[in-house]
């Protein structure tokens, strides 16, 4: 049984605890029958539809469009991702991408755009995607080469390529970031909602990874998009992207936390059951040392993830530092926890089809996507330097 005592922490209220129980019940009841790893596209479509029927996707849209709260509640998003990931990685993926693919719309969409896209996503009737990365621009968003050029007074034409796009090939719409040229670098980007059936849009390549999920390279060959489909103002694309990641970066940490908790659960069950030298494996001090490290890594990650989520929900305009810390520590810790689980399981840990082997493949990508660990370190260090400079300046002014 998984330890859920963290839900008693002061980060949460009774609404969060009730939501956690709903997600847990759904996952235990339905997820296993919806997933076929030989058909990831079909699995994700089934999962999105089921999450919508269960009302859980209401957590990814605002109350005005059928959601659970007036704005996105990051603690709910994290609870859902942690719980679903603990049961099945694809279930977490299906939920997460509905949020990431509409988060920018919730934050910056006009009322018309929000009314068009958010309710069907919340009902599980449309699949969403977020298209930021390019072949030569992943971590460095300012290097984006896709362009959106004016086509008359009320349209733009988008030309370029996006890659490593989750839900690529099954999404009904994509939030696409392109260079519109208002200023150099990151200040000259804008975001647009592009429907998957738009002429000139194509899936150029499907990408297979160690933990399969729908992933693709997208082509934009002069895709004509109304200016009214823009999110935010011209040149605000970087702001839109970072504000969206500010929310969802913490949830990546939550997904990693779910994988880590499951690895710990599997390890406790295995080591207390497995006999070695006439006694349970768990009686060995080296085993106990490994389990203690796993417990510490899980709790440290949980504290940072839910601190970041609570800080955002409490009204902080930006949680860049907190989200970066949560994402970095939770994903790195989860990798260590899962690796220890494999080691404790011995040969069974690397046998295809076992849960810990699946977790080993699932967890690795989390240290890369939505900002690799190395990028999080840059973000954290720069913020620490800036904060130090601000404190120093304040102290000197007070002298």
Coordinates of C-alpha atoms in Angstrom, one line a residue:
X1 CA 0.0 0.0 0.0
X2 CA 1.2 3.5 -0.9
X3 CA 1.9 6.0 1.9
X4 CA -0.5 8.9 1.4
X5 CA 0.1 10.6 4.7
X6 CA 1.6 13.5 2.7
X7 CA -2.0 14.6 2.0
X8 CA -2.2 15.6 5.6
X9 CA 0.5 18.3 5.1
X10 CA -0.8 21.9 5.4
X11 CA -0.2 22.4 1.6
X12 CA -3.7 20.7 1.1
X13 CA -7.3 21.3 2.0
X14 CA -10.2 18.9 2.1
X15 CA -11.0 19.6 -1.6
X16 CA -7.5 18.4 -2.6
X17 CA -7.9 15.2 -0.4
X18 CA -11.2 14.4 -2.0
X19 CA -9.8 15.0 -5.5
X20 CA -6.9 12.6 -4.6
X21 CA -9.4 9.9 -3.6
X22 CA -11.2 10.4 -6.9
X23 CA -8.1 10.0 -9.0
X24 CA -6.9 7.0 -7.0
X25 CA -10.3 5.3 -7.4
X26 CA -10.3 6.0 -11.2
X27 CA -6.8 4.8 -11.6
X28 CA -7.4 1.5 -9.7
X29 CA -10.6 0.9 -11.5
X30 CA -10.0 1.7 -15.1
X31 CA -6.4 2.4 -16.1
X32 CA -5.1 -1.1 -16.5
X33 CA -7.8 -2.1 -19.0
X34 CA -7.3 1.1 -21.1
X35 CA -3.5 0.6 -21.8
X36 CA -2.0 -1.5 -24.5
X37 CA 1.7 -0.7 -25.0
X38 CA 1.5 -2.1 -28.5
X39 CA -1.0 0.7 -29.4
X40 CA 0.1 3.9 -27.6
X41 CA -2.0 6.1 -29.9
X42 CA -5.2 4.1 -29.1
X43 CA -4.3 3.9 -25.5
X44 CA -3.9 7.6 -25.2
X45 CA -7.2 8.3 -26.9
X46 CA -9.0 5.8 -24.6
X47 CA -7.3 7.3 -21.6
X48 CA -8.3 10.9 -22.5
X49 CA -11.9 9.9 -23.1
X50 CA -12.1 8.0 -19.8
X51 CA -10.4 10.8 -17.9
X52 CA -13.0 13.2 -19.4
X53 CA -15.9 10.9 -18.5
X54 CA -14.7 10.6 -14.9
X55 CA -14.6 14.4 -14.7
X56 CA -10.8 14.5 -13.9
X57 CA -9.9 16.6 -16.9
X58 CA -12.0 19.4 -15.3
X59 CA -8.8 20.0 -13.3
X60 CA -7.0 21.3 -16.5
X61 CA -9.5 24.0 -17.4
X62 CA -10.8 27.1 -15.5
X63 CA -14.2 27.0 -13.8
X64 CA -15.7 29.4 -16.4
X65 CA -15.2 26.6 -19.0
X66 CA -16.3 23.6 -17.0
X67 CA -13.3 23.4 -14.7
X68 CA -13.0 22.7 -10.9
X69 CA -11.7 26.2 -9.8
X70 CA -11.6 29.7 -11.1
X71 CA -8.0 29.3 -12.3
X72 CA -5.7 26.3 -12.6
X73 CA -5.1 24.7 -9.2
X74 CA -1.5 23.5 -9.5
X75 CA -1.8 21.3 -6.4
X76 CA -4.6 19.4 -8.1
X77 CA -2.6 19.0 -11.2
X78 CA 0.3 17.6 -9.2
X79 CA -1.9 15.3 -7.2
X80 CA -3.4 13.9 -10.4
X81 CA 0.0 13.4 -12.1
X82 CA 1.6 11.8 -9.1
X83 CA -1.3 9.4 -8.6
X84 CA -1.7 8.5 -12.3
X85 CA 2.1 8.0 -12.8
X86 CA 2.2 5.7 -9.8
X87 CA -0.3 3.5 -11.6
X88 CA 0.7 3.9 -15.2
X89 CA 3.0 6.3 -17.1
X90 CA 0.7 6.6 -20.1
X91 CA -2.2 7.6 -17.9
X92 CA -0.1 10.4 -16.5
X93 CA 1.0 11.4 -20.0
X94 CA -2.6 11.6 -21.2
X95 CA -3.7 13.8 -18.3
X96 CA -0.6 16.0 -18.4
X97 CA -0.8 16.9 -22.1
X98 CA -4.4 17.9 -21.9
X99 CA -3.2 20.5 -19.4
X100 CA 0.0 21.6 -21.1
X101 CA -1.7 21.8 -24.5
X102 CA -4.4 24.2 -23.1
X103 CA -2.5 25.9 -20.3
X104 CA -1.5 28.8 -22.6
X105 CA -5.1 29.1 -23.8
X106 CA -6.3 29.3 -20.2
X107 CA -3.8 32.0 -19.3
X108 CA -3.7 34.1 -22.5
X109 CA -6.5 33.1 -24.8
X110 CA -9.3 35.5 -25.7
X111 CA -12.8 34.6 -24.5
X112 CA -13.6 33.3 -28.0
X113 CA -10.6 31.0 -28.1
X114 CA -11.2 29.8 -24.6
X115 CA -14.8 29.0 -25.4
X116 CA -13.9 27.1 -28.5
X117 CA -11.0 24.9 -27.2
X118 CA -11.3 24.5 -23.4
X119 CA -14.7 22.9 -22.8
X120 CA -14.1 19.9 -25.2
X121 CA -10.6 19.3 -23.7
X122 CA -12.1 19.3 -20.2
X123 CA -14.7 16.7 -21.4
X124 CA -12.0 14.5 -23.1
X125 CA -13.5 15.1 -26.5
X126 CA -10.4 16.9 -28.0
X127 CA -6.7 16.1 -27.6
X128 CA -4.3 19.0 -27.0
X129 CA -0.6 19.6 -27.7
X130 CA 2.1 22.2 -27.0
X131 CA 4.6 22.7 -29.9
X132 CA 7.7 24.6 -28.7
X133 CA 10.8 22.6 -29.5
X134 CA 12.6 22.6 -32.8
X135 CA 15.5 20.6 -34.3
X136 CA 17.9 23.4 -33.4
X137 CA 16.0 25.0 -30.5
X138 CA 15.0 23.0 -27.5
X139 CA 16.3 24.5 -24.3
X140 CA 17.2 27.8 -26.0
X141 CA 13.7 29.1 -26.9
X142 CA 15.2 32.3 -28.2
X143 CA 16.7 30.3 -31.1
X144 CA 13.3 29.3 -32.6
X145 CA 13.4 29.5 -36.4
X146 CA 9.7 28.8 -37.3
X147 CA 8.2 32.0 -38.6
X148 CA 4.7 33.5 -38.8
X149 CA 4.6 36.1 -41.6
X150 CA 1.7 38.4 -42.2
X151 CA -0.8 37.3 -44.8
X152 CA -3.1 40.3 -45.2
X153 CA -4.4 42.2 -42.2
X154 CA -6.0 39.3 -40.3
X155 CA -4.0 36.2 -41.0
X156 CA -0.4 34.9 -40.7
X157 CA 1.3 32.0 -42.5
X158 CA 3.4 29.7 -40.3
X159 CA 6.4 28.0 -41.9
X160 CA 8.9 25.8 -40.1
X161 CA 9.3 22.5 -38.2
X162 CA 8.7 21.4 -34.6
X163 CA 10.0 18.2 -33.1
X164 CA 9.8 16.1 -29.9
X165 CA 6.1 17.2 -29.8
X166 CA 4.1 15.1 -27.4
X167 CA 0.7 14.0 -28.7
X168 CA 2.1 14.7 -32.2
X169 CA -0.1 12.8 -34.6
X170 CA -3.1 12.4 -32.4
X171 CA -3.8 16.0 -31.2
X172 CA -6.7 18.0 -32.5
X173 CA -4.9 21.3 -31.9
X174 CA -1.4 22.5 -31.2
X175 CA -0.2 25.7 -29.4
X176 CA 2.6 26.7 -31.7
X177 CA 5.3 29.2 -31.0
X178 CA 6.8 31.1 -34.0
X179 CA 9.0 34.1 -34.7
X180 CA 7.0 37.2 -35.6
X181 CA 9.9 39.7 -35.5
X182 CA 8.8 42.4 -33.1
X183 CA 12.3 42.3 -31.6
X184 CA 15.4 40.1 -31.6
X185 CA 15.6 36.8 -29.8
X186 CA 13.0 35.8 -27.3
X187 CA 11.2 39.2 -27.5
X188 CA 10.1 38.5 -31.1
X189 CA 8.0 35.4 -30.7
X190 CA 4.3 34.9 -30.7
X191 CA 2.0 31.9 -29.9
X192 CA -0.9 30.7 -32.0
X193 CA -3.5 27.9 -31.8
X194 CA -3.3 25.7 -34.9
X195 CA -5.9 23.1 -35.7
X196 CA -4.6 19.7 -36.9
X197 CA -6.6 19.8 -40.1
X198 CA -5.2 23.2 -41.2
X199 CA -3.9 23.0 -44.8
X200 CA -0.1 22.9 -44.9
X201 CA 0.2 21.1 -41.6
X202 CA 1.7 17.6 -41.6
X203 CA 3.3 14.9 -39.4
X204 CA 6.7 14.5 -40.9
X205 CA 8.0 11.8 -38.6
X206 CA 6.8 9.7 -35.7
X207 CA 9.5 9.3 -33.0
X208 CA 10.0 6.2 -31.0
X209 CA 11.5 6.4 -27.5
X210 CA 12.4 4.1 -24.6
X211 CA 9.0 4.7 -23.0
X212 CA 6.7 4.9 -26.0
X213 CA 4.1 7.6 -26.2
X214 CA 2.7 9.7 -29.2
X215 CA 5.7 11.8 -30.2
X216 CA 6.3 13.5 -33.6
X217 CA 8.0 16.0 -35.8
X218 CA 5.5 18.5 -37.2
X219 CA 5.8 20.4 -40.5
X220 CA 4.3 23.8 -41.2
X221 CA 4.3 24.7 -44.9
X222 CA 2.7 28.1 -45.0
X223 CA -0.1 27.2 -42.7
X224 CA -2.6 30.0 -42.7
X225 CA -3.8 30.9 -39.3
X226 CA -6.1 33.8 -38.2
X227 CA -4.5 36.6 -36.2
X228 CA -7.4 36.0 -33.8
X229 CA -5.9 32.6 -32.9
X230 CA -2.9 34.4 -31.3
X231 CA -2.4 34.0 -27.6
X232 CA -1.4 37.2 -25.9
X233 CA 0.0 40.2 -27.7
X234 CA 2.4 40.2 -30.6
X235 CA 5.9 39.4 -29.4
X236 CA 4.6 37.8 -26.1
X237 CA 5.3 34.2 -27.1
X238 CA 8.2 33.8 -24.8
X239 CA 6.2 35.2 -21.9
X240 CA 3.3 32.8 -22.8
X241 CA 5.6 29.8 -22.9
X242 CA 7.4 30.6 -19.6
X243 CA 4.2 31.3 -17.8
X244 CA 2.8 28.0 -18.9
X245 CA 5.9 26.1 -18.0
X246 CA 5.9 27.9 -14.6
X247 CA 2.7 25.9 -13.8
X248 CA 3.5 22.6 -15.5
X249 CA 7.2 22.3 -14.7
X250 CA 6.2 21.5 -11.1
X251 CA 3.8 18.8 -12.3
X252 CA 6.7 17.1 -14.1
X253 CA 8.2 16.7 -10.7
X254 CA 4.9 15.3 -9.4
X255 CA 5.0 12.7 -12.2
X256 CA 8.5 11.7 -11.2
X257 CA 7.3 11.5 -7.6
X258 CA 4.6 9.1 -8.6
X259 CA 7.2 6.8 -10.4
X260 CA 9.4 7.0 -7.3
X261 CA 6.6 6.1 -4.9
X262 CA 5.7 3.1 -7.0
X263 CA 9.4 2.0 -7.1
X264 CA 9.5 2.3 -3.3
X265 CA 6.3 0.3 -3.0
X266 CA 7.6 -2.4 -5.2
X267 CA 10.9 -2.6 -3.4
X268 CA 9.2 -2.8 0.1
X269 CA 7.0 -5.6 -1.2
X270 CA 9.8 -7.5 -2.8
X271 CA 12.4 -7.2 0.0
X272 CA 10.0 -8.2 2.7
X273 CA 8.9 -11.2 0.7
X274 CA 12.2 -12.3 -0.9
X275 CA 14.2 -14.8 1.2
X276 CA 18.0 -14.6 1.3
X277 CA 20.3 -16.7 3.5
X278 CA 17.2 -17.8 5.5
X279 CA 15.8 -14.4 6.2
X280 CA 13.9 -11.7 4.3
X281 CA 16.1 -9.5 2.1
X282 CA 14.8 -6.5 4.1
X283 CA 16.6 -7.8 7.2
X284 CA 20.0 -7.0 5.6
X285 CA 21.4 -3.7 6.7
X286 CA 22.5 -2.8 3.2
X287 CA 18.9 -3.3 2.0
X288 CA 17.7 -1.1 4.8
X289 CA 20.2 1.5 3.9
X290 CA 18.9 1.5 0.3
X291 CA 15.3 1.7 1.5
X292 CA 16.1 4.6 3.8
X293 CA 17.7 6.5 1.0
X294 CA 14.7 5.9 -1.2
X295 CA 12.3 7.2 1.5
X296 CA 14.4 10.3 2.0
X297 CA 14.6 11.0 -1.7
X298 CA 10.8 10.6 -2.1
X299 CA 10.0 12.9 0.9
X300 CA 12.5 15.6 -0.2
X301 CA 11.0 15.6 -3.7
X302 CA 7.4 15.7 -2.4
X303 CA 8.2 18.7 -0.2
X304 CA 9.7 20.7 -3.0
X305 CA 7.0 19.8 -5.5
X306 CA 4.1 20.7 -3.3
X307 CA 5.9 23.8 -1.9
X308 CA 6.1 25.0 -5.5
X309 CA 2.5 24.2 -6.3
X310 CA 1.2 25.8 -3.1
X311 CA 3.3 28.9 -3.7
X312 CA 1.7 29.3 -7.1
X313 CA -1.8 28.6 -5.9
X314 CA -1.3 31.2 -3.0
X315 CA -1.0 33.9 -5.6
X316 CA 2.7 34.2 -6.5
X317 CA 3.0 35.9 -10.0
X318 CA 6.0 33.7 -10.9
X319 CA 7.4 30.5 -9.3
X320 CA 10.4 30.1 -11.6
X321 CA 12.9 29.2 -8.9
X322 CA 10.5 27.0 -6.9
X323 CA 9.3 25.1 -10.0
X324 CA 12.9 24.7 -11.2
X325 CA 13.9 23.3 -7.9
X326 CA 10.9 21.0 -7.8
X327 CA 11.5 19.7 -11.3
X328 CA 15.2 19.2 -10.9
X329 CA 15.2 17.5 -7.5
X330 CA 12.1 15.3 -8.0
X331 CA 13.3 14.0 -11.4
X332 CA 16.9 13.4 -10.3
X333 CA 15.7 11.7 -7.0
X334 CA 13.2 9.6 -8.9
X335 CA 15.9 8.3 -11.2
X336 CA 18.0 7.3 -8.1
X337 CA 15.0 5.6 -6.4
X338 CA 14.0 3.6 -9.5
X339 CA 17.6 2.6 -10.1
X340 CA 17.8 1.3 -6.5
X341 CA 14.6 -0.6 -7.0
X342 CA 16.0 -2.3 -10.0
X343 CA 19.1 -3.2 -8.0
X344 CA 17.1 -4.6 -5.1
X345 CA 15.0 -6.7 -7.5
X346 CA 18.2 -8.3 -9.0
X347 CA 17.6 -10.1 -12.3
X348 CA 13.8 -9.5 -12.1
X349 CA 14.5 -5.8 -12.2
X350 CA 15.7 -5.9 -15.8
X351 CA 13.3 -8.4 -17.0
X352 CA 11.0 -7.0 -19.7
X353 CA 7.4 -6.8 -18.5
X354 CA 8.1 -6.3 -14.8
X355 CA 7.0 -3.0 -13.2
X356 CA 10.4 -1.8 -12.1
X357 CA 11.8 -2.4 -15.6
X358 CA 8.9 -0.3 -17.0
X359 CA 9.6 2.4 -14.4
X360 CA 13.2 2.4 -15.4
X361 CA 12.2 3.3 -18.9
X362 CA 9.5 5.7 -17.9
X363 CA 11.5 7.9 -15.5
X364 CA 14.5 8.7 -17.7
X365 CA 12.9 11.2 -20.0
X366 CA 11.6 13.4 -17.2
X367 CA 15.2 14.6 -16.5
X368 CA 15.2 16.0 -20.1
X369 CA 11.8 17.3 -21.2
X370 CA 10.3 20.7 -20.2
X371 CA 13.8 21.9 -19.4
X372 CA 16.7 19.4 -18.8
X373 CA 18.3 19.3 -15.3
X374 CA 21.2 21.4 -16.6
X375 CA 18.8 24.1 -17.6
X376 CA 17.1 24.0 -14.2
X377 CA 20.5 24.5 -12.6
X378 CA 21.1 27.6 -14.7
X379 CA 17.6 29.0 -13.8
X380 CA 18.2 28.3 -10.1
X381 CA 21.7 29.8 -10.0
X382 CA 20.7 32.9 -11.9
X383 CA 17.8 33.5 -9.6
X384 CA 20.0 33.0 -6.6
X385 CA 22.6 35.5 -7.9
X386 CA 19.9 38.1 -8.7
X387 CA 18.3 37.6 -5.2
X388 CA 21.8 38.1 -3.6
X389 CA 22.4 41.2 -5.6
X390 CA 19.0 42.6 -4.6
X391 CA 19.6 41.9 -0.9
X392 CA 23.0 43.4 -1.1
X393 CA 21.7 46.6 -2.7
X394 CA 18.9 46.9 -0.1
X395 CA 21.4 46.5 2.7
X396 CA 23.7 49.1 1.3
X397 CA 20.9 51.5 0.8
X398 CA 19.9 51.1 4.4
X399 CA 23.4 51.9 5.7

